[in-house]
mmCIF file of C-alpha atoms in Angstrom:
data_model
loop_
_atom_site.group_PDB
_atom_site.id
_atom_site.type_symbol
_atom_site.label_atom_id
_atom_site.label_comp_id
_atom_site.label_asym_id
_atom_site.label_seq_id
_atom_site.Cartn_x
_atom_site.Cartn_y
_atom_site.Cartn_z
ATOM 1 C CA MET A 1 -5.597 -9.918 0.502
ATOM 2 C CA SER A 2 -9.351 -9.603 0.027
ATOM 3 C CA GLN A 3 -11.005 -6.999 -2.184
ATOM 4 C CA ASN A 4 -12.715 -5.572 0.908
ATOM 5 C CA SER A 5 -9.389 -5.173 2.708
ATOM 6 C CA TRP A 6 -7.879 -3.396 -0.302
ATOM 7 C CA SER A 7 -10.909 -1.114 -0.441
ATOM 8 C CA ASN A 8 -10.701 -0.280 3.254
ATOM 9 C CA TYR A 9 -6.981 0.363 2.968
ATOM 10 C CA TRP A 10 -7.372 2.786 0.083
ATOM 11 C CA LYS A 11 -10.291 4.533 1.732
ATOM 12 C CA GLY A 12 -7.903 5.218 4.581
ATOM 13 C CA ARG A 13 -5.314 6.513 2.130
ATOM 14 C CA GLU A 14 -7.891 8.759 0.467
ATOM 15 C CA ASN A 15 -8.884 10.516 3.662
ATOM 16 C CA GLY A 16 -5.281 10.904 4.722
ATOM 17 C CA SER A 17 -5.556 8.962 7.957
ATOM 18 C CA THR A 18 -3.080 6.229 7.166
ATOM 19 C CA GLY A 19 -0.378 8.139 5.342
ATOM 20 C CA ALA A 20 2.210 6.951 2.874
ATOM 21 C CA LEU A 21 2.887 3.251 2.812
ATOM 22 C CA THR A 22 5.735 2.753 5.348
ATOM 23 C CA GLY A 23 7.120 6.121 4.229
ATOM 24 C CA VAL A 24 8.922 4.576 1.247
ATOM 25 C CA GLU A 25 6.871 6.137 -1.563
ATOM 26 C CA SER A 26 8.637 9.490 -1.180
ATOM 27 C CA ASP A 27 12.130 8.017 -0.722
ATOM 28 C CA GLN A 28 14.625 10.079 -2.701
ATOM 29 C CA GLU A 29 16.709 7.066 -3.721
ATOM 30 C CA LEU A 30 13.615 5.337 -5.078
ATOM 31 C CA GLN A 31 12.663 8.475 -6.983
ATOM 32 C CA ALA A 32 16.209 8.630 -8.355
ATOM 33 C CA PHE A 33 15.871 5.056 -9.605
ATOM 34 C CA TRP A 34 12.732 5.909 -11.563
ATOM 35 C CA ALA A 35 14.210 9.146 -12.896
ATOM 36 C CA SER A 36 17.087 7.141 -14.340
ATOM 37 C CA ALA A 37 14.985 4.178 -15.508
ATOM 38 C CA LEU A 38 12.497 6.389 -17.372
ATOM 39 C CA GLN A 39 14.982 8.906 -18.720
ATOM 40 C CA ASP A 40 15.459 7.372 -22.173
ATOM 41 C CA GLY A 41 11.836 6.401 -22.823
ATOM 42 C CA SER A 42 9.629 7.915 -25.513
ATOM 43 C CA ARG A 43 7.505 10.621 -23.902
ATOM 44 C CA GLU A 44 4.826 10.459 -26.600
ATOM 45 C CA ARG A 45 4.215 6.709 -26.541
ATOM 46 C CA PRO A 46 1.881 4.990 -24.035
ATOM 47 C CA LEU A 47 3.094 4.147 -20.529
ATOM 48 C CA LEU A 48 1.154 1.734 -18.302
ATOM 49 C CA ASP A 49 1.534 1.419 -14.534
ATOM 50 C CA LEU A 50 0.358 -2.024 -13.392
ATOM 51 C CA ALA A 51 -1.020 -2.098 -9.830
ATOM 52 C CA CYS A 52 -0.505 1.651 -9.748
ATOM 53 C CA GLY A 53 -1.996 2.393 -6.333
ATOM 54 C CA ALA A 54 -2.207 6.145 -5.850
ATOM 55 C CA GLY A 55 0.028 6.742 -8.865
ATOM 56 C CA THR A 56 3.436 7.436 -7.345
ATOM 57 C CA VAL A 57 5.342 6.343 -10.468
ATOM 58 C CA LEU A 58 2.807 7.952 -12.801
ATOM 59 C CA LYS A 59 3.364 11.303 -11.109
ATOM 60 C CA GLN A 60 7.088 10.963 -11.629
ATOM 61 C CA ALA A 61 6.598 9.944 -15.270
ATOM 62 C CA ALA A 62 4.382 12.981 -15.821
ATOM 63 C CA GLY A 63 7.071 15.160 -14.292
ATOM 64 C CA LEU A 64 9.553 13.732 -16.793
ATOM 65 C CA GLY A 65 7.282 14.668 -19.689
ATOM 66 C CA TYR A 66 5.449 11.414 -20.412
ATOM 67 C CA GLN A 67 2.118 12.367 -21.966
ATOM 68 C CA ASP A 68 0.108 9.172 -22.557
ATOM 69 C CA LEU A 69 -0.314 7.643 -19.103
ATOM 70 C CA THR A 70 -2.554 4.799 -17.919
ATOM 71 C CA GLY A 71 -2.909 3.549 -14.364
ATOM 72 C CA LEU A 72 -4.378 0.128 -13.610
ATOM 73 C CA ASP A 73 -5.262 -1.174 -10.171
ATOM 74 C CA TYR A 74 -7.441 -3.890 -8.658
ATOM 75 C CA SER A 75 -8.963 -1.436 -6.187
ATOM 76 C CA ALA A 76 -11.560 1.082 -7.347
ATOM 77 C CA GLU A 77 -10.713 3.139 -4.264
ATOM 78 C CA ALA A 78 -7.054 3.335 -5.321
ATOM 79 C CA ILE A 79 -8.147 4.489 -8.767
ATOM 80 C CA ALA A 80 -10.335 7.151 -7.141
ATOM 81 C CA VAL A 81 -7.308 8.475 -5.239
ATOM 82 C CA LEU A 82 -5.317 8.552 -8.481
ATOM 83 C CA LYS A 83 -8.057 10.330 -10.429
ATOM 84 C CA SER A 84 -8.409 12.993 -7.759
ATOM 85 C CA ASP A 85 -4.691 13.764 -8.015
ATOM 86 C CA MET A 86 -4.204 13.242 -11.770
ATOM 87 C CA PRO A 87 -7.513 13.779 -13.608
ATOM 88 C CA SER A 88 -5.932 13.494 -17.063
ATOM 89 C CA VAL A 89 -4.546 9.993 -16.518
ATOM 90 C CA LYS A 90 -6.435 7.105 -18.114
ATOM 91 C CA THR A 91 -7.506 4.555 -15.519
ATOM 92 C CA VAL A 92 -8.497 0.896 -15.498
ATOM 93 C CA THR A 93 -9.866 -1.113 -12.582
ATOM 94 C CA ALA A 94 -8.603 -4.661 -13.071
ATOM 95 C CA SER A 95 -6.071 -7.204 -11.890
ATOM 96 C CA ALA A 96 -2.507 -6.896 -13.159
ATOM 97 C CA SER A 97 -2.768 -10.533 -14.239
ATOM 98 C CA GLU A 98 -5.906 -10.038 -16.346
ATOM 99 C CA THR A 99 -6.135 -6.466 -17.593
ATOM 100 C CA GLY A 100 -8.427 -6.759 -20.606
ATOM 101 C CA LEU A 101 -6.179 -4.300 -22.464
ATOM 102 C CA ASP A 102 -5.004 -4.659 -26.067
ATOM 103 C CA ALA A 103 -1.854 -6.659 -26.736
ATOM 104 C CA GLY A 104 1.298 -4.754 -27.624
ATOM 105 C CA GLY A 105 -0.194 -1.397 -26.744
ATOM 106 C CA TYR A 106 2.419 -0.002 -24.361
ATOM 107 C CA ALA A 107 5.977 1.105 -24.999
ATOM 108 C CA THR A 108 6.744 1.290 -21.286
ATOM 109 C CA ILE A 109 5.215 -0.829 -18.527
ATOM 110 C CA VAL A 110 6.092 -0.062 -14.924
ATOM 111 C CA SER A 111 5.141 -1.342 -11.502
ATOM 112 C CA GLN A 112 6.290 -0.343 -8.037
ATOM 113 C CA PHE A 113 5.491 -2.717 -5.191
ATOM 114 C CA GLY A 114 2.342 -3.893 -6.932
ATOM 115 C CA LEU A 115 2.653 -6.413 -9.734
ATOM 116 C CA GLU A 116 3.830 -9.193 -7.413
ATOM 117 C CA TYR A 117 0.518 -9.158 -5.511
ATOM 118 C CA ALA A 118 -1.186 -10.590 -8.593
ATOM 119 C CA GLY A 119 1.292 -13.476 -8.743
ATOM 120 C CA THR A 120 4.519 -12.948 -10.637
ATOM 121 C CA HIS A 121 4.008 -15.606 -13.332
ATOM 122 C CA ASP A 122 0.532 -14.447 -14.305
ATOM 123 C CA ALA A 123 1.387 -10.758 -13.984
ATOM 124 C CA PHE A 124 4.563 -10.989 -16.059
ATOM 125 C CA THR A 125 2.714 -13.100 -18.629
ATOM 126 C CA GLU A 126 0.221 -10.265 -18.973
ATOM 127 C CA ALA A 127 2.927 -7.584 -18.955
ATOM 128 C CA ALA A 128 4.757 -9.375 -21.767
ATOM 129 C CA ARG A 129 1.515 -9.573 -23.758
ATOM 130 C CA LEU A 130 0.872 -5.855 -23.331
ATOM 131 C CA CYS A 131 4.425 -4.747 -24.115
ATOM 132 C CA ALA A 132 5.104 -3.274 -27.552
ATOM 133 C CA PRO A 133 7.544 -5.115 -29.881
ATOM 134 C CA ASP A 134 10.293 -2.651 -28.920
ATOM 135 C CA GLY A 135 8.958 -1.887 -25.453
ATOM 136 C CA LYS A 136 10.252 -2.414 -21.948
ATOM 137 C CA ILE A 137 9.062 -3.539 -18.529
ATOM 138 C CA ILE A 138 10.496 -1.957 -15.379
ATOM 139 C CA THR A 139 9.490 -3.097 -11.916
ATOM 140 C CA VAL A 140 10.435 -2.566 -8.286
ATOM 141 C CA MET A 141 9.358 -5.535 -6.160
ATOM 142 C CA HIS A 142 9.298 -6.485 -2.500
ATOM 143 C CA MET A 143 12.380 -8.321 -1.231
ATOM 144 C CA THR A 144 12.472 -10.989 1.450
ATOM 145 C CA ASP A 145 14.769 -10.151 4.365
ATOM 146 C CA GLY A 146 15.209 -6.600 3.103
ATOM 147 C CA ALA A 147 15.005 -3.285 4.931
ATOM 148 C CA ILE A 148 11.416 -2.614 3.864
ATOM 149 C CA GLU A 149 10.319 -6.080 4.947
ATOM 150 C CA ALA A 150 11.800 -5.477 8.403
ATOM 151 C CA GLU A 151 9.819 -2.248 8.695
ATOM 152 C CA VAL A 152 6.663 -3.926 7.435
ATOM 153 C CA LYS A 153 7.004 -6.666 10.055
ATOM 154 C CA ASN A 154 7.109 -3.973 12.725
ATOM 155 C CA HIS A 155 3.987 -2.299 11.324
ATOM 156 C CA ALA A 156 2.151 -5.624 11.141
ATOM 157 C CA ALA A 157 3.087 -6.466 14.725
ATOM 158 C CA HIS A 158 1.965 -2.994 15.849
ATOM 159 C CA CYS A 159 -1.449 -3.501 14.267
ATOM 160 C CA GLN A 160 -1.732 -7.023 15.645
ATOM 161 C CA THR A 161 -1.104 -5.728 19.164
ATOM 162 C CA ILE A 162 -3.876 -3.161 18.757
ATOM 163 C CA LEU A 163 -6.292 -5.816 17.547
ATOM 164 C CA ASP A 164 -5.315 -8.321 20.238
ATOM 165 C CA SER A 165 -5.663 -5.715 22.987
ATOM 166 C CA ALA A 166 -9.348 -5.159 22.122
ATOM 167 C CA TYR A 167 -8.853 -1.483 22.986
ATOM 168 C CA ILE A 168 -11.380 -0.312 20.410
ATOM 169 C CA PRO A 169 -14.235 -2.674 21.427
ATOM 170 C CA SER A 170 -13.650 -1.878 25.106
ATOM 171 C CA ALA A 171 -13.614 1.865 24.380
ATOM 172 C CA ARG A 172 -16.849 1.488 22.446
ATOM 173 C CA ALA A 173 -18.450 -0.367 25.351
ATOM 174 C CA PHE A 174 -17.195 2.281 27.776
ATOM 175 C CA PHE A 175 -18.712 5.161 25.806
ATOM 176 C CA GLU A 176 -21.990 3.295 25.322
ATOM 177 C CA ALA A 177 -22.246 2.663 29.061
ATOM 178 C CA ALA A 178 -21.408 6.275 29.868
ATOM 179 C CA TYR A 179 -24.062 7.632 27.517
ATOM 180 C CA ALA A 180 -26.584 5.173 28.981
ATOM 181 C CA ASN A 181 -25.624 6.075 32.557
ATOM 182 C CA ASP A 182 -24.997 2.370 33.161
ATOM 183 C CA THR A 183 -22.499 2.390 36.033
ATOM 184 C CA GLU A 184 -22.051 -1.374 36.258
ATOM 185 C CA ALA A 185 -21.365 -1.817 32.549
ATOM 186 C CA GLY A 186 -19.161 1.268 32.628
ATOM 187 C CA ASP A 187 -16.989 -0.158 35.408
ATOM 188 C CA ILE A 188 -16.513 -3.413 33.511
ATOM 189 C CA ALA A 189 -15.655 -1.593 30.284
ATOM 190 C CA ALA A 190 -13.335 0.834 32.082
ATOM 191 C CA LYS A 191 -11.345 -2.065 33.542
ATOM 192 C CA ALA A 192 -11.013 -3.706 30.129
ATOM 193 C CA MET A 193 -10.081 -0.401 28.523
ATOM 194 C CA THR A 194 -7.413 0.281 31.154
ATOM 195 C CA GLU A 195 -5.845 -3.142 30.601
ATOM 196 C CA ALA A 196 -5.877 -2.586 26.835
ATOM 197 C CA ARG A 197 -4.397 0.894 27.245
ATOM 198 C CA ASP A 198 -1.565 -0.503 29.358
ATOM 199 C CA THR A 199 -0.810 -2.983 26.583
ATOM 200 C CA LEU A 200 -0.760 -0.293 23.892
ATOM 201 C CA THR A 201 1.467 1.945 25.987
ATOM 202 C CA THR A 202 4.230 -0.655 25.622
ATOM 203 C CA ILE A 203 4.334 -0.237 21.823
ATOM 204 C CA ILE A 204 4.184 3.558 21.666
ATOM 205 C CA ILE A 205 7.491 5.333 21.121
ATOM 206 C CA PRO A 206 7.491 8.918 22.450
ATOM 207 C CA ASP A 207 7.323 11.628 19.765
ATOM 208 C CA GLU A 208 6.633 9.054 17.059
ATOM 209 C CA HIS A 209 3.309 9.006 15.224
ATOM 210 C CA SER A 210 1.657 5.599 15.230
ATOM 211 C CA LEU A 211 -1.807 4.136 14.929
ATOM 212 C CA ALA A 212 -1.820 3.204 18.615
ATOM 213 C CA ALA A 213 -0.867 6.720 19.697
ATOM 214 C CA HIS A 214 -3.430 8.259 17.345
ATOM 215 C CA LEU A 215 -6.115 5.884 18.600
ATOM 216 C CA MET A 216 -5.500 6.560 22.280
ATOM 217 C CA ALA A 217 -5.189 10.315 21.824
ATOM 218 C CA GLY A 218 -8.405 10.388 19.803
ATOM 219 C CA ALA A 219 -10.361 8.394 22.363
ATOM 220 C CA SER A 220 -9.068 10.627 25.161
ATOM 221 C CA GLU A 221 -10.081 13.772 23.302
ATOM 222 C CA LEU A 222 -13.539 12.380 22.572
ATOM 223 C CA TRP A 223 -14.004 11.635 26.260
ATOM 224 C CA SER A 224 -12.890 15.091 27.371
ATOM 225 C CA LYS A 225 -15.200 16.730 24.812
ATOM 226 C CA ARG A 226 -18.044 14.211 24.974
ATOM 227 C CA ALA A 227 -20.570 16.946 25.734
ATOM 228 C CA ASN A 228 -20.077 18.115 22.148
ATOM 229 C CA TYR A 229 -20.826 14.748 20.557
ATOM 230 C CA ILE A 230 -23.721 12.358 20.222
ATOM 231 C CA LEU A 231 -22.898 8.705 20.798
ATOM 232 C CA SER A 232 -23.037 7.800 17.103
ATOM 233 C CA ASP A 233 -20.276 10.329 16.364
ATOM 234 C CA ILE A 234 -17.985 8.578 18.811
ATOM 235 C CA THR A 235 -18.841 5.003 17.882
ATOM 236 C CA GLY A 236 -18.564 5.931 14.211
ATOM 237 C CA TRP A 237 -15.015 7.161 14.764
ATOM 238 C CA LEU A 238 -14.097 4.059 16.745
ATOM 239 C CA ASP A 239 -15.587 1.760 14.103
ATOM 240 C CA GLY A 240 -13.653 3.645 11.450
ATOM 241 C CA MET A 241 -10.429 3.177 13.387
ATOM 242 C CA GLN A 242 -11.151 -0.542 13.751
ATOM 243 C CA ALA A 243 -11.609 -0.849 9.993
ATOM 244 C CA GLU A 244 -8.447 1.135 9.346
ATOM 245 C CA VAL A 245 -6.296 -0.959 11.672
ATOM 246 C CA GLU A 246 -7.672 -4.180 10.170
ATOM 247 C CA ALA A 247 -7.072 -2.931 6.628
ATOM 248 C CA TYR A 248 -3.549 -1.726 7.363
ATOM 249 C CA HIS A 249 -2.710 -5.011 9.083
ATOM 250 C CA ALA A 250 -4.024 -6.906 6.063
ATOM 251 C CA ARG A 251 -1.950 -4.692 3.773
ATOM 252 C CA MET A 252 1.232 -5.285 5.768
ATOM 253 C CA THR A 253 0.574 -9.029 5.853
ATOM 254 C CA ALA A 254 0.009 -9.045 2.093
ATOM 255 C CA MET A 255 3.313 -7.240 1.587
ATOM 256 C CA LEU A 256 5.137 -9.883 3.597
ATOM 257 C CA ASN A 257 3.463 -12.654 1.605
ATOM 258 C CA ALA A 258 4.301 -10.967 -1.710
ATOM 259 C CA ALA A 259 8.015 -10.477 -1.010
ATOM 260 C CA LEU A 260 10.367 -12.322 -3.360
ATOM 261 C CA ASP A 261 13.676 -14.056 -2.739
ATOM 262 C CA GLU A 262 16.538 -14.160 -5.237
ATOM 263 C CA GLU A 263 15.401 -17.469 -6.713
ATOM 264 C CA ALA A 264 11.907 -16.115 -7.396
ATOM 265 C CA VAL A 265 13.285 -12.995 -9.080
ATOM 266 C CA SER A 266 15.595 -15.120 -11.230
ATOM 267 C CA ALA A 267 12.592 -17.187 -12.280
ATOM 268 C CA CYS A 268 10.784 -14.005 -13.359
ATOM 269 C CA ALA A 269 13.795 -12.956 -15.413
ATOM 270 C CA ASP A 270 14.149 -16.380 -17.028
ATOM 271 C CA PHE A 271 10.467 -16.377 -17.950
ATOM 272 C CA LEU A 272 10.703 -12.973 -19.649
ATOM 273 C CA ARG A 273 13.763 -14.119 -21.595
ATOM 274 C CA THR A 274 11.594 -16.853 -23.125
ATOM 275 C CA LYS A 275 9.300 -14.041 -24.311
ATOM 276 C CA GLY A 276 12.116 -12.270 -26.158
ATOM 277 C CA PHE A 277 13.326 -9.830 -23.511
ATOM 278 C CA LYS A 278 16.821 -8.918 -22.432
ATOM 279 C CA VAL A 279 16.546 -8.813 -18.640
ATOM 280 C CA ASP A 280 18.628 -7.337 -15.843
ATOM 281 C CA THR A 281 17.809 -7.668 -12.148
ATOM 282 C CA ALA A 282 19.486 -6.103 -9.133
ATOM 283 C CA PRO A 283 18.856 -5.216 -5.503
ATOM 284 C CA LEU A 284 17.800 -1.627 -4.818
ATOM 285 C CA SER A 285 19.521 -0.066 -1.839
ATOM 286 C CA LEU A 286 17.691 2.485 0.299
ATOM 287 C CA SER A 287 19.627 4.291 3.033
ATOM 288 C CA GLY A 288 22.496 1.870 2.596
ATOM 289 C CA HIS A 289 20.445 -1.312 2.948
ATOM 290 C CA ASP A 290 19.096 -3.654 0.273
ATOM 291 C CA ALA A 291 15.347 -3.082 0.329
ATOM 292 C CA ALA A 292 13.790 -4.191 -2.959
ATOM 293 C CA TRP A 293 14.380 -5.946 -6.265
ATOM 294 C CA THR A 294 14.549 -4.108 -9.569
ATOM 295 C CA LEU A 295 13.860 -5.739 -12.914
ATOM 296 C CA HIS A 296 14.479 -4.051 -16.253
ATOM 297 C CA ALA A 297 13.367 -6.011 -19.332
ATOM 298 C CA GLN A 298 13.868 -4.693 -22.882
ATOM 299 C CA ARG A 299 12.069 -6.555 -25.655
ATOM 300 C CA GLN A 300 14.430 -7.440 -28.489
ATOM 301 C CA ALA A 301 13.420 -6.716 -32.068
#
């Protein structure tokens, strides 16, 4: 996933328009996993969250009493979201595979749905380098054929339908023609917009929030209240929605590409064992379905 796509995605997260990633960040079973995994750690010693995003795990660690927290992410926009929520947390903008941080500096290293984007071999090589002689690495990683992956596929397909429909470009052309009093261009754009709207209607589930529903409702409201807006207000909103859909689609696609099968997770564990860690891996079940991989590695003295 490109740096620009990550930036656009996190800009959407910052202004609240995209919402929590597939709803999983606030899952109670996932929170329970971290509460248990972090329970016996030293609260005074440094904890590092690799590919921290908005800091979901850092917030939980802070709630458990961890005092020396650092969040690292590739996206400056993600770090900005984190800093706005947790000003006291130390932050680093870098890849999880090449952090630039001092070796052996962290007693606890965590990552939730993040480290694997940097490539598991390089990221775990770096995590092992950063881990203190008696430290530990705890990760939750995307799973192929799991419950989260199934949901992500649906989100990706939803975004792809929006993009393929060309609803946003046709809506933009329609508004531009209307503001220019260009009847001929308006008729052409209206036809294209109607066809696109009919396509999007097929993927909207009643009473369920979605990007397609938000997009169509927003465009309808702008049309009904167009007397209150100049054209640039409307096209600016439409362009912003286009960027958000593209970024979210890229994010979902990246998640699918980053998902690991059992063989890949076993390879990660075997690699860490060569670095002196005792490693346990297991599926994480959410709502009764295997959804992610967990890896807990304790460095042996």
